[in-house]
Amino acid sequence: MRTFYKITVYLLLCGVIVSCSMTHRLQRRMPTADIRLPKSGPVETPDVEDVERAVESARRISLGPGRDSVYLAEAERDSTGEVTMKGGTIGTVYVTARSKTVAERNGEISIDFIVSIPSELQNRNWGLRLTPIIENNDTTEALQPLSIRGELFSEVQKRQYWQMNRYLNRILEDTTELSSATVLAAKYYEARNRYAARGEQRKADKLERIYEQTVPFPYLTDPRLDSVLIRKGEIRYYYTQKYRPTKNTRRLKLFFRGQVSAIDRSVYDFRNTDTLTYSVTSMLSLIDPEPRYMIRVIDKYVEVRDRNYITFPVGRANVIDTLGQNSEQLARIERLMDTLINQYEFFVDSITIIASSSPEGPMATNDRIAAARARAIKQRLVKKFGRDIDTLIRTRSIGEDWGFLKRLIRHNSDVPHWEEITQMIDRSGDLDATEPLIRRKYPRDYAFMRTELYPFLRAVDFRYNLRRVDMVKDTVRLTVLDTTYMRGVQQLRDRDYVGALRTLYDYKCQNLAIVMVSLGYDEAALEILRQLPPAEKNPRTDYLTAIVLSRLDRPREGLEYYLKAIKAEPVLKFRGNLDPEIQILYKQNNVKSTAYD
């Protein structure tokens, strides 16, 4: 270790003597990394006759399972997304194109590229960081970075972490050896938090400065590749990444940002690489855009109900604004009445105010108090809106609303004896005697009912009986736009597949099948497509069926549906170049194009 330390110091001194940073020549030459697309051979679109020939022969060629991973050797990806490994030089995987079309599946797309790191960016004294950046509708997102560290640079990093670990061990009175960068970070924050808890902010700031000085070259967090460069040479790395597009994603751009750090602490930020462009296709182009309509029944007579909770003094009927939540409740009543009286679609035939109370006390007293409270509310509203509404308002009362109480306690876990209490109420010939009987027999149930449920019985209900203006028949049936269905279609267009599934689930239509396919529910999608009414089946539903059958490893049936689709709508055979499932059908059924024979 001492020998290594002397070598490090010697190199740093040499850098100072020549007064030239280790990355100086990079500043002059300005090298950068290069990115290319993996090779994918040209796709020849077969004619309808080619597909017919394959269906008739029914030859089947099985394919192995696809792979999607990281390779440090030559990788080739065909139009179906299949990755194969080949011998020979890795240069054969390059293509000159800077753009490609990728298919969205299950709410994700797979983007892949090859990054080439020139020898000018490789040195045993340097650490290279490369970060892929995806640009999507003017927003950027960094992917997992790549780290290529020179042999000496890596040793310097280890030395820095070892020194910082010793320093933190002295502060924390710890003796553990360094096992990972994460452990060092945990020790650092533990020491800082300890100083902060003691109010020793100066020591916390000093610790931060020492950390920055001792560890100027921290390891990357969660890198895709972290390797040590033993000798200079050509480095080409195959990178693949799943990416979830947003609702407006039509095109993605990808480029690299990078930095070279040298052990003399000089830094070279190289310019961004050229940009690759990915055009995103999805099942959304197969959406059925036609609106749906529904039958809506319009009634001439409409009833509007509104329940409010007005607090009255015990045993009295005075309406006091400042009592409880009365100001809010009264304002709510007045807003609704104002809206209904002054709108033009309906006449207000009548307004019924029904006041109710809870069972405490004699029923006759409660009946009288409830009736007085209903009249008090009416008088307040007549004073507010004028004498014209006096004849519209009728008052009713329910002295003790036992029916509503039974609904409140039904299946209520806080009232375990709700069945027995309900039976006592139903069989009672004198409810004034029933309430104290419940209190004695089930005291805990009664205590909960009185404190938590009785307040809901002290209510003022409003019933507005409205009549539609200029309507002669009692009911009219109208055909109107199904806004729920259209909302689901828009959710599908916005790639909100889960939301679209909830909205469209009851429709069992072509667009629901697209949602299922997009989420990977292939069996369910096939069931929906096969149960469509004949009037809703079309070449696009046949094309969707072909895709689903391909996914379910039923290539012969899938090719038959594909043939049916392209016969009826020939333009769909060109879409087959964009969907990997159709390319798999070509391979598995040995479809060969004769267009260039």
Coordinates of C-alpha atoms in Angstrom, one line a residue:
M1 CA 0.0 0.0 0.0
R2 CA 2.9 2.4 0.7
T3 CA 4.4 1.7 -2.7
F4 CA 1.0 2.5 -4.3
Y5 CA 0.8 5.7 -2.3
K6 CA 4.2 6.9 -3.4
I7 CA 3.3 6.2 -7.0
T8 CA 0.2 8.2 -6.7
V9 CA 2.0 11.2 -5.1
Y10 CA 4.7 11.0 -7.8
L11 CA 2.1 11.1 -10.6
L12 CA 0.4 14.1 -9.0
L13 CA 3.6 16.0 -8.6
C14 CA 4.5 15.3 -12.3
G15 CA 1.2 16.8 -13.3
V16 CA 2.0 20.0 -11.3
I17 CA 5.5 20.2 -12.7
V18 CA 4.4 20.1 -16.3
S19 CA 1.6 22.6 -15.5
C20 CA -0.7 20.8 -17.8
S21 CA -3.8 18.9 -16.7
M22 CA -4.2 15.2 -17.6
T23 CA -7.3 16.0 -19.7
H24 CA -5.7 18.9 -21.6
R25 CA -5.4 17.0 -24.8
L26 CA -9.1 16.1 -24.6
Q27 CA -9.9 19.8 -24.5
R28 CA -7.9 20.3 -27.7
R29 CA -9.3 17.3 -29.6
M30 CA -12.8 17.3 -28.1
P31 CA -13.5 13.6 -28.6
T32 CA -16.9 12.1 -27.8
A33 CA -18.6 8.8 -27.6
D34 CA -20.7 7.5 -30.5
I35 CA -24.1 5.7 -30.5
R36 CA -25.6 3.6 -33.2
L37 CA -28.6 1.4 -33.7
P38 CA -28.3 -2.4 -33.8
K39 CA -28.5 -4.0 -37.1
S40 CA -31.9 -5.0 -38.3
G41 CA -32.2 -6.3 -41.8
P42 CA -34.7 -4.9 -44.3
V43 CA -38.2 -6.2 -43.9
E44 CA -39.8 -7.3 -47.2
T45 CA -43.6 -7.0 -47.1
P46 CA -45.1 -10.1 -48.5
D47 CA -48.0 -9.9 -50.9
V48 CA -51.4 -11.5 -50.2
E49 CA -50.5 -14.4 -52.4
D50 CA -47.4 -15.1 -50.3
V51 CA -49.5 -15.3 -47.2
E52 CA -52.1 -17.5 -48.9
R53 CA -49.4 -19.9 -50.0
A54 CA -48.1 -20.1 -46.4
V55 CA -51.6 -20.7 -45.0
E56 CA -52.2 -23.5 -47.5
S57 CA -48.9 -25.2 -46.8
A58 CA -49.3 -24.7 -43.0
R59 CA -45.6 -25.2 -42.4
R60 CA -44.5 -24.3 -38.9
I61 CA -41.1 -23.2 -37.7
S62 CA -40.7 -22.9 -34.0
L63 CA -38.8 -20.1 -32.4
G64 CA -36.9 -20.1 -29.1
P65 CA -37.9 -17.6 -26.4
G66 CA -36.8 -14.0 -26.9
R67 CA -34.1 -12.4 -24.8
D68 CA -33.7 -8.9 -23.7
S69 CA -30.6 -8.2 -21.7
V70 CA -27.1 -6.6 -21.8
Y71 CA -24.3 -8.1 -24.0
L72 CA -20.7 -7.2 -24.2
A73 CA -20.2 -9.1 -27.4
E74 CA -21.7 -8.7 -30.8
A75 CA -25.5 -8.5 -30.6
E76 CA -28.0 -8.5 -33.4
R77 CA -31.7 -7.7 -33.0
D78 CA -34.2 -8.5 -35.8
S79 CA -37.5 -6.9 -36.4
T80 CA -39.3 -9.2 -34.0
G81 CA -37.1 -8.1 -31.1
E82 CA -35.1 -11.3 -31.1
V83 CA -31.5 -10.9 -30.0
T84 CA -28.8 -13.3 -31.3
M85 CA -25.1 -13.6 -30.6
K86 CA -22.6 -14.0 -33.5
G87 CA -18.9 -14.4 -34.0
G88 CA -16.7 -12.1 -36.0
T89 CA -16.0 -8.4 -35.4
I90 CA -18.5 -6.4 -33.5
G91 CA -18.4 -3.7 -36.2
T92 CA -20.9 -5.7 -38.3
V93 CA -23.7 -4.6 -35.9
Y94 CA -23.5 -1.0 -37.0
V95 CA -26.1 0.6 -39.3
T96 CA -25.9 4.1 -40.7
A97 CA -29.5 5.0 -39.9
R98 CA -30.1 7.3 -37.0
S99 CA -33.8 6.4 -36.4
K100 CA -36.0 3.4 -36.1
T101 CA -39.6 2.5 -35.3
V102 CA -40.3 0.7 -32.0
A103 CA -43.6 -0.9 -30.9
E104 CA -45.3 -0.2 -27.6
R105 CA -46.4 -3.3 -25.8
N106 CA -47.9 -3.7 -22.4
G107 CA -47.6 0.1 -21.8
E108 CA -43.8 -0.1 -22.5
I109 CA -41.4 0.2 -25.4
S110 CA -37.9 -1.3 -25.7
I111 CA -35.2 1.0 -26.9
D112 CA -31.8 -0.3 -27.7
F113 CA -28.5 1.1 -29.0
I114 CA -24.8 0.5 -29.1
V115 CA -22.4 2.9 -27.6
S116 CA -18.8 3.1 -28.9
I117 CA -16.1 4.5 -26.6
P118 CA -13.0 5.7 -28.7
S119 CA -9.5 5.1 -27.5
E120 CA -9.0 8.9 -26.9
L121 CA -11.4 8.6 -24.0
Q122 CA -9.6 5.7 -22.4
N123 CA -6.6 6.1 -20.0
R124 CA -5.5 4.3 -16.8
N125 CA -5.5 7.6 -15.0
W126 CA -9.1 8.5 -15.9
G127 CA -12.6 7.7 -14.9
L128 CA -15.3 8.0 -17.7
R129 CA -19.0 8.5 -16.9
L130 CA -21.6 8.2 -19.7
T131 CA -25.3 8.9 -19.0
P132 CA -28.0 8.1 -21.7
I133 CA -30.6 10.9 -21.8
I134 CA -34.1 10.3 -23.2
E135 CA -36.0 13.4 -24.5
N136 CA -39.7 13.0 -24.6
N137 CA -41.9 16.0 -25.6
D138 CA -39.3 18.6 -24.3
T139 CA -38.7 16.7 -21.1
T140 CA -35.6 14.7 -20.4
E141 CA -34.9 11.6 -18.3
A142 CA -31.6 10.1 -17.4
L143 CA -31.1 6.4 -17.7
Q144 CA -28.7 4.2 -15.8
P145 CA -25.1 5.5 -16.4
L146 CA -22.0 3.6 -17.6
S147 CA -18.7 3.8 -15.8
I148 CA -15.3 2.9 -17.3
R149 CA -12.5 3.4 -14.9
G150 CA -8.8 3.2 -15.6
E151 CA -6.8 0.8 -13.5
L152 CA -4.9 3.5 -11.6
F153 CA -8.0 5.7 -11.3
S154 CA -9.8 2.8 -9.7
E155 CA -7.0 2.2 -7.2
V156 CA -7.1 5.9 -6.2
Q157 CA -10.9 5.6 -5.7
K158 CA -10.4 2.7 -3.4
R159 CA -7.7 4.6 -1.4
Q160 CA -10.0 7.6 -1.0
Y161 CA -12.8 5.4 0.3
W162 CA -10.5 3.6 2.6
Q163 CA -9.2 6.8 4.1
M164 CA -12.7 8.3 4.6
N165 CA -13.8 5.1 6.3
R166 CA -10.9 5.3 8.8
Y167 CA -11.8 8.9 9.5
L168 CA -15.5 8.1 10.1
N169 CA -14.6 5.1 12.3
R170 CA -12.7 7.5 14.6
I171 CA -15.8 9.8 14.9
L172 CA -18.2 6.9 15.4
E173 CA -15.9 4.7 17.5
D174 CA -16.4 2.0 14.9
T175 CA -13.9 -0.7 13.7
T176 CA -15.7 -2.2 10.7
E177 CA -13.9 -2.4 7.4
L178 CA -15.4 -0.8 4.3
S179 CA -17.6 -3.2 2.4
S180 CA -19.4 -0.9 -0.1
A181 CA -19.9 2.7 -1.1
T182 CA -23.4 2.5 0.4
V183 CA -21.9 1.6 3.8
L184 CA -19.6 4.6 3.7
A185 CA -22.5 6.9 2.8
A186 CA -24.5 5.5 5.8
K187 CA -21.6 6.1 8.1
Y188 CA -21.2 9.7 6.8
Y189 CA -24.8 10.6 7.3
E190 CA -24.8 9.0 10.8
A191 CA -21.9 11.2 11.8
R192 CA -23.5 14.3 10.4
N193 CA -26.8 13.6 12.1
R194 CA -24.9 13.0 15.4
Y195 CA -23.3 16.5 15.1
A196 CA -26.6 18.1 14.1
A197 CA -28.4 16.5 17.1
R198 CA -25.8 17.9 19.4
G199 CA -26.1 21.4 17.8
E200 CA -22.5 21.2 16.6
Q201 CA -23.2 22.7 13.1
R202 CA -19.5 23.7 12.6
K203 CA -18.4 20.2 13.0
A204 CA -21.1 19.0 10.6
D205 CA -19.9 21.5 8.0
K206 CA -16.3 20.6 8.5
L207 CA -17.2 16.9 8.0
E208 CA -18.9 17.8 4.7
R209 CA -15.8 19.6 3.5
I210 CA -13.5 16.7 4.5
Y211 CA -15.7 14.3 2.6
E212 CA -15.7 16.3 -0.6
Q213 CA -11.9 16.7 -0.4
T214 CA -11.2 13.1 0.5
V215 CA -13.6 11.5 -1.9
P216 CA -13.5 13.7 -5.1
F217 CA -14.3 10.7 -7.3
P218 CA -17.4 9.0 -5.8
Y219 CA -18.7 5.8 -7.3
L220 CA -21.7 6.0 -9.5
T221 CA -25.1 5.1 -8.0
D222 CA -26.7 2.1 -9.6
P223 CA -24.7 2.1 -12.9
R224 CA -25.7 -0.2 -15.7
L225 CA -22.0 -1.0 -16.3
D226 CA -19.1 -0.4 -14.0
S227 CA -15.9 -1.9 -15.3
V228 CA -12.1 -1.3 -14.8
L229 CA -10.1 -0.7 -18.0
I230 CA -7.0 -2.9 -18.0
R231 CA -5.7 -1.9 -21.4
K232 CA -6.9 0.5 -24.1
G233 CA -8.9 -0.9 -26.9
E234 CA -12.2 -0.7 -28.8
I235 CA -15.2 -0.7 -26.4
R236 CA -18.6 -1.2 -27.7
Y237 CA -21.5 -1.8 -25.4
Y238 CA -25.1 -3.0 -26.2
Y239 CA -27.7 -1.2 -24.1
T240 CA -31.4 -2.0 -23.9
Q241 CA -34.0 -0.3 -21.8
K242 CA -37.7 -0.6 -21.1
Y243 CA -39.4 2.8 -21.2
R244 CA -43.0 3.8 -20.4
P245 CA -44.3 6.4 -22.8
T246 CA -46.5 9.2 -21.8
K247 CA -49.9 10.0 -23.3
N248 CA -48.5 12.3 -26.0
T249 CA -45.4 10.2 -26.9
R250 CA -45.0 9.9 -30.6
R251 CA -41.2 10.2 -30.9
L252 CA -38.3 9.8 -28.5
K253 CA -34.8 11.2 -28.9
L254 CA -31.7 9.7 -27.2
F255 CA -28.2 11.1 -26.7
F256 CA -25.4 10.8 -24.2
R257 CA -23.8 13.2 -21.8
G258 CA -20.4 12.3 -20.5
Q259 CA -17.5 13.4 -18.3
V260 CA -13.9 12.3 -17.9
S261 CA -12.3 12.8 -14.4
A262 CA -8.5 12.5 -14.0
I263 CA -6.6 11.7 -10.8
D264 CA -5.2 15.2 -10.9
R265 CA -8.8 16.4 -10.5
S266 CA -9.0 17.9 -13.9
V267 CA -12.3 17.3 -15.7
Y268 CA -13.4 17.1 -19.3
D269 CA -17.1 17.4 -20.1
F270 CA -17.4 16.2 -23.7
R271 CA -20.1 17.4 -26.0
N272 CA -23.3 15.5 -26.4
T273 CA -23.3 12.6 -28.8
D274 CA -25.4 12.6 -31.9
T275 CA -29.1 12.0 -31.4
L276 CA -31.0 8.8 -32.2
T277 CA -34.7 9.0 -32.9
Y278 CA -37.3 6.4 -32.1
S279 CA -40.7 6.6 -33.7
V280 CA -43.3 5.0 -31.4
T281 CA -46.1 2.9 -32.8
S282 CA -48.9 1.3 -30.7
M283 CA -52.3 -0.3 -31.0
L284 CA -53.8 3.1 -30.7
S285 CA -54.0 3.5 -34.5
L286 CA -56.4 0.6 -34.5
I287 CA -58.9 2.4 -32.2
D288 CA -62.5 2.5 -33.4
P289 CA -63.2 6.3 -33.5
E290 CA -66.9 6.0 -34.0
P291 CA -69.0 7.5 -31.2
R292 CA -71.5 5.4 -29.3
Y293 CA -75.0 6.5 -28.3
M294 CA -77.4 5.5 -25.6
I295 CA -81.1 5.8 -24.9
R296 CA -81.9 8.4 -22.2
V297 CA -85.3 8.5 -20.6
I298 CA -86.4 12.0 -19.7
D299 CA -89.1 12.2 -17.0
K300 CA -91.6 15.0 -16.8
Y301 CA -91.7 15.0 -13.0
V302 CA -88.5 15.0 -11.0
E303 CA -88.0 14.9 -7.3
V304 CA -84.9 16.4 -5.6
R305 CA -84.0 15.4 -2.1
D306 CA -81.7 17.2 0.3
R307 CA -80.9 16.2 3.9
N308 CA -79.5 18.8 6.4
Y309 CA -78.6 18.7 10.0
I310 CA -79.7 21.8 12.0
T311 CA -78.8 22.0 15.7
F312 CA -81.7 23.3 17.9
P313 CA -81.6 24.0 21.6
V314 CA -82.8 21.0 23.6
G315 CA -86.6 20.8 23.6
R316 CA -87.0 24.0 21.6
A317 CA -87.5 25.1 17.9
N318 CA -85.5 28.3 17.7
V319 CA -83.3 28.6 14.6
I320 CA -79.9 30.0 15.9
D321 CA -77.3 30.6 13.2
T322 CA -74.4 30.5 15.6
L323 CA -75.3 27.1 17.1
G324 CA -73.1 24.2 15.9
Q325 CA -72.7 24.2 12.1
N326 CA -76.0 26.0 11.5
S327 CA -74.5 28.8 9.5
E328 CA -73.1 26.5 6.9
Q329 CA -76.1 24.2 6.8
L330 CA -78.6 27.1 6.4
A331 CA -76.5 28.7 3.7
R332 CA -76.5 25.4 1.9
I333 CA -80.3 25.1 2.1
E334 CA -80.7 28.7 0.8
R335 CA -78.3 28.2 -2.1
L336 CA -80.1 25.1 -3.3
M337 CA -83.5 26.6 -3.0
D338 CA -82.4 29.8 -4.8
T339 CA -81.0 27.6 -7.7
L340 CA -84.2 25.5 -8.1
I341 CA -86.6 28.5 -7.8
N342 CA -84.8 30.6 -10.3
Q343 CA -83.9 28.1 -13.0
Y344 CA -86.0 27.9 -16.2
E345 CA -86.1 24.2 -17.1
F346 CA -88.5 23.2 -14.3
F347 CA -91.5 24.6 -12.5
V348 CA -91.4 24.0 -8.7
D349 CA -94.7 22.4 -7.9
S350 CA -94.1 22.0 -4.2
I351 CA -91.5 21.9 -1.5
T352 CA -91.9 19.6 1.5
I353 CA -89.9 20.1 4.7
I354 CA -89.7 17.1 7.0
A355 CA -88.1 17.5 10.5
S356 CA -87.2 14.5 12.6
S357 CA -85.8 13.8 16.0
S358 CA -84.2 11.0 18.0
P359 CA -86.0 8.7 20.4
E360 CA -85.0 10.3 23.7
G361 CA -88.1 11.3 25.7
P362 CA -91.8 10.8 25.1
M363 CA -92.9 10.3 21.5
A364 CA -95.7 12.8 21.8
T365 CA -93.2 15.5 22.9
N366 CA -90.8 14.6 20.1
D367 CA -93.6 14.8 17.6
R368 CA -94.6 18.3 18.8
I369 CA -91.0 19.5 18.8
A370 CA -90.2 18.1 15.3
A371 CA -93.4 19.8 13.9
A372 CA -92.4 23.1 15.5
R373 CA -88.9 22.9 14.0
A374 CA -90.2 22.2 10.5
R375 CA -92.5 25.3 10.8
A376 CA -89.5 27.4 12.1
I377 CA -87.4 26.5 9.1
K378 CA -90.3 27.4 6.8
Q379 CA -90.8 30.8 8.4
R380 CA -87.1 31.5 7.9
L381 CA -87.2 30.6 4.2
V382 CA -90.4 32.6 3.6
K383 CA -88.8 35.6 5.2
K384 CA -85.7 35.1 3.0
F385 CA -87.4 34.5 -0.4
G386 CA -90.7 36.3 0.0
R387 CA -94.4 35.4 0.6
D388 CA -94.7 33.9 -2.9
I389 CA -93.2 30.6 -1.7
D390 CA -95.4 30.3 1.4
T391 CA -98.0 28.3 -0.5
L392 CA -95.3 26.1 -2.1
I393 CA -93.9 24.9 1.2
R394 CA -95.6 22.2 3.2
T395 CA -94.3 20.9 6.5
R396 CA -94.2 17.4 7.9
S397 CA -92.5 15.8 10.9
I398 CA -91.3 12.4 12.1
G399 CA -91.1 12.6 15.9
E400 CA -88.8 9.5 16.3
D401 CA -87.2 8.2 13.1
W402 CA -87.0 4.5 14.1
G403 CA -86.9 3.4 10.5
F404 CA -83.7 5.3 9.7
L405 CA -82.2 4.1 13.0
K406 CA -82.7 0.5 11.9
R407 CA -80.9 1.2 8.6
L408 CA -78.0 2.7 10.6
I409 CA -77.5 -0.2 12.9
R410 CA -77.9 -2.9 10.3
H411 CA -74.6 -4.9 9.9
N412 CA -72.9 -2.3 12.1
S413 CA -70.0 -3.9 13.9
D414 CA -70.2 -1.3 16.6
V415 CA -73.7 -2.6 17.4
P416 CA -73.1 -6.4 17.7
H417 CA -76.7 -7.0 18.8
W418 CA -78.3 -5.1 15.9
E419 CA -80.5 -8.1 15.0
E420 CA -81.9 -8.4 18.4
I421 CA -82.5 -4.7 18.7
T422 CA -84.2 -4.6 15.3
Q423 CA -86.5 -7.4 16.4
M424 CA -87.4 -5.5 19.6
I425 CA -88.3 -2.4 17.6
D426 CA -90.4 -4.3 15.0
R427 CA -92.3 -6.2 17.7
S428 CA -92.8 -3.2 20.0
G429 CA -96.3 -2.0 20.7
D430 CA -95.0 0.9 22.8
L431 CA -91.8 2.5 21.5
D432 CA -91.6 4.8 24.5
A433 CA -91.0 1.6 26.6
T434 CA -88.7 0.0 24.0
E435 CA -85.9 2.6 24.3
P436 CA -85.2 2.1 28.0
L437 CA -85.5 -1.6 27.5
I438 CA -82.7 -1.5 24.9
R439 CA -80.6 0.6 27.2
R440 CA -80.9 -1.9 30.1
K441 CA -80.5 -5.1 28.0
Y442 CA -77.7 -3.9 25.7
P443 CA -76.0 -1.0 27.4
R444 CA -72.9 -0.8 25.2
D445 CA -74.9 -1.0 22.0
Y446 CA -77.2 1.7 23.3
A447 CA -74.3 4.0 24.4
F448 CA -72.9 3.9 20.9
M449 CA -76.3 4.4 19.3
R450 CA -77.0 7.5 21.5
T451 CA -73.6 9.2 21.0
E452 CA -72.8 8.3 17.4
L453 CA -76.1 7.5 15.6
Y454 CA -78.8 9.6 17.3
P455 CA -77.4 12.9 15.9
F456 CA -78.1 11.6 12.4
L457 CA -81.8 11.2 13.3
R458 CA -82.1 14.9 14.2
A459 CA -82.4 16.1 10.6
V460 CA -84.4 18.4 8.3
D461 CA -85.2 16.8 4.9
F462 CA -86.3 18.8 1.8
R463 CA -88.2 17.3 -1.1
Y464 CA -88.5 19.5 -4.1
N465 CA -91.2 18.3 -6.6
L466 CA -90.4 19.7 -10.0
R467 CA -92.2 19.6 -13.4
R468 CA -90.3 20.0 -16.7
V469 CA -91.4 23.1 -18.6
D470 CA -93.2 22.6 -22.0
M471 CA -93.2 18.8 -21.7
V472 CA -96.6 17.1 -22.5
K473 CA -95.8 13.3 -22.1
D474 CA -94.8 11.9 -18.8
T475 CA -91.6 10.4 -20.3
V476 CA -89.6 10.9 -23.5
R477 CA -86.9 8.6 -24.8
L478 CA -83.9 10.4 -26.4
T479 CA -80.8 9.1 -28.2
V480 CA -77.8 10.9 -26.7
L481 CA -74.0 10.6 -26.9
D482 CA -72.6 8.0 -24.5
T483 CA -70.2 10.3 -22.7
T484 CA -68.9 7.5 -20.4
Y485 CA -67.8 5.4 -23.5
M486 CA -66.2 8.5 -25.1
R487 CA -64.3 9.2 -21.9
G488 CA -62.9 5.7 -22.0
V489 CA -61.8 6.1 -25.6
Q490 CA -60.0 9.3 -24.6
Q491 CA -58.3 7.5 -21.7
L492 CA -57.1 4.9 -24.2
R493 CA -55.7 7.6 -26.5
D494 CA -53.9 9.1 -23.5
R495 CA -52.4 5.7 -22.8
D496 CA -54.2 5.6 -19.4
Y497 CA -54.8 1.9 -19.9
V498 CA -55.9 1.1 -16.4
G499 CA -58.4 4.0 -16.4
A500 CA -59.7 2.9 -19.8
L501 CA -60.1 -0.6 -18.5
R502 CA -62.3 0.6 -15.6
T503 CA -64.4 2.8 -17.9
L504 CA -64.8 0.5 -20.8
Y505 CA -65.1 -2.8 -19.0
D506 CA -68.8 -3.2 -19.4
Y507 CA -68.8 -2.4 -23.2
K508 CA -67.1 -5.6 -24.6
C509 CA -66.1 -3.7 -27.7
Q510 CA -63.1 -3.4 -30.1
N511 CA -61.6 -0.6 -28.0
L512 CA -61.8 -2.7 -24.8
A513 CA -59.9 -5.5 -26.7
I514 CA -57.2 -2.9 -27.5
V515 CA -57.0 -2.0 -23.8
M516 CA -56.6 -5.7 -22.9
V517 CA -53.9 -6.3 -25.6
S518 CA -52.1 -3.2 -24.4
L519 CA -52.1 -4.5 -20.8
G520 CA -51.1 -8.0 -21.9
Y521 CA -54.4 -9.7 -21.1
D522 CA -54.3 -11.7 -24.3
E523 CA -56.8 -14.5 -23.4
A524 CA -59.4 -11.9 -22.3
A525 CA -58.8 -9.8 -25.5
L526 CA -59.3 -12.9 -27.6
E527 CA -62.6 -13.7 -25.8
I528 CA -63.9 -10.2 -26.4
L529 CA -62.9 -10.2 -30.1
R530 CA -64.6 -13.5 -30.8
Q531 CA -67.8 -12.4 -29.0
L532 CA -68.2 -9.2 -31.0
P533 CA -71.5 -8.9 -32.8
P534 CA -71.1 -9.4 -36.6
A535 CA -71.9 -5.7 -37.2
E536 CA -68.8 -4.7 -35.1
K537 CA -66.4 -7.1 -36.7
N538 CA -64.1 -5.6 -39.4
P539 CA -60.6 -6.1 -40.9
R540 CA -59.0 -4.3 -37.9
T541 CA -60.6 -6.7 -35.4
D542 CA -59.3 -9.6 -37.5
Y543 CA -55.8 -7.9 -37.4
L544 CA -56.0 -7.6 -33.6
T545 CA -57.1 -11.2 -33.4
A546 CA -54.0 -12.2 -35.4
I547 CA -51.8 -10.3 -33.0
V548 CA -53.4 -12.0 -30.0
L549 CA -53.1 -15.5 -31.5
S550 CA -49.5 -14.8 -32.2
R551 CA -48.9 -14.0 -28.6
L552 CA -50.7 -17.1 -27.5
D553 CA -48.4 -19.2 -29.7
R554 CA -51.2 -20.2 -32.2
P555 CA -49.4 -19.1 -35.4
R556 CA -51.5 -21.0 -37.9
E557 CA -54.8 -19.5 -36.7
G558 CA -53.1 -16.1 -36.4
L559 CA -51.9 -16.1 -40.0
E560 CA -55.4 -17.0 -41.2
Y561 CA -56.9 -14.0 -39.4
Y562 CA -54.1 -11.8 -40.8
L563 CA -54.8 -13.1 -44.3
K564 CA -58.5 -12.3 -43.8
A565 CA -57.6 -8.8 -42.6
I566 CA -55.2 -7.9 -45.5
K567 CA -57.6 -9.2 -48.1
A568 CA -60.3 -6.9 -46.9
E569 CA -58.0 -3.9 -46.1
P570 CA -54.7 -4.3 -48.0
V571 CA -53.0 -1.3 -46.3
L572 CA -52.8 -3.5 -43.1
K573 CA -50.1 -5.6 -44.6
F574 CA -47.8 -2.6 -44.4
R575 CA -48.6 -2.2 -40.8
G576 CA -47.3 -5.7 -40.3
N577 CA -43.8 -4.3 -40.6
L578 CA -44.4 -2.4 -37.4
D579 CA -45.8 -5.2 -35.2
P580 CA -43.4 -7.8 -34.0
E581 CA -46.2 -10.3 -33.6
I582 CA -46.9 -10.3 -37.3
Q583 CA -43.2 -10.7 -38.0
I584 CA -43.2 -13.8 -35.8
L585 CA -46.2 -15.1 -37.8
Y586 CA -44.1 -14.7 -40.9
K587 CA -41.3 -16.7 -39.4
Q588 CA -43.4 -19.4 -37.8
N589 CA -45.4 -20.0 -40.9
N590 CA -42.4 -19.7 -43.3
V591 CA -43.9 -16.7 -45.2
K592 CA -41.5 -15.7 -47.9
S593 CA -41.9 -12.6 -50.1
T594 CA -41.7 -13.3 -53.9
A595 CA -41.8 -9.6 -54.7
Y596 CA -38.1 -9.5 -55.6
D597 CA -37.8 -13.0 -57.1

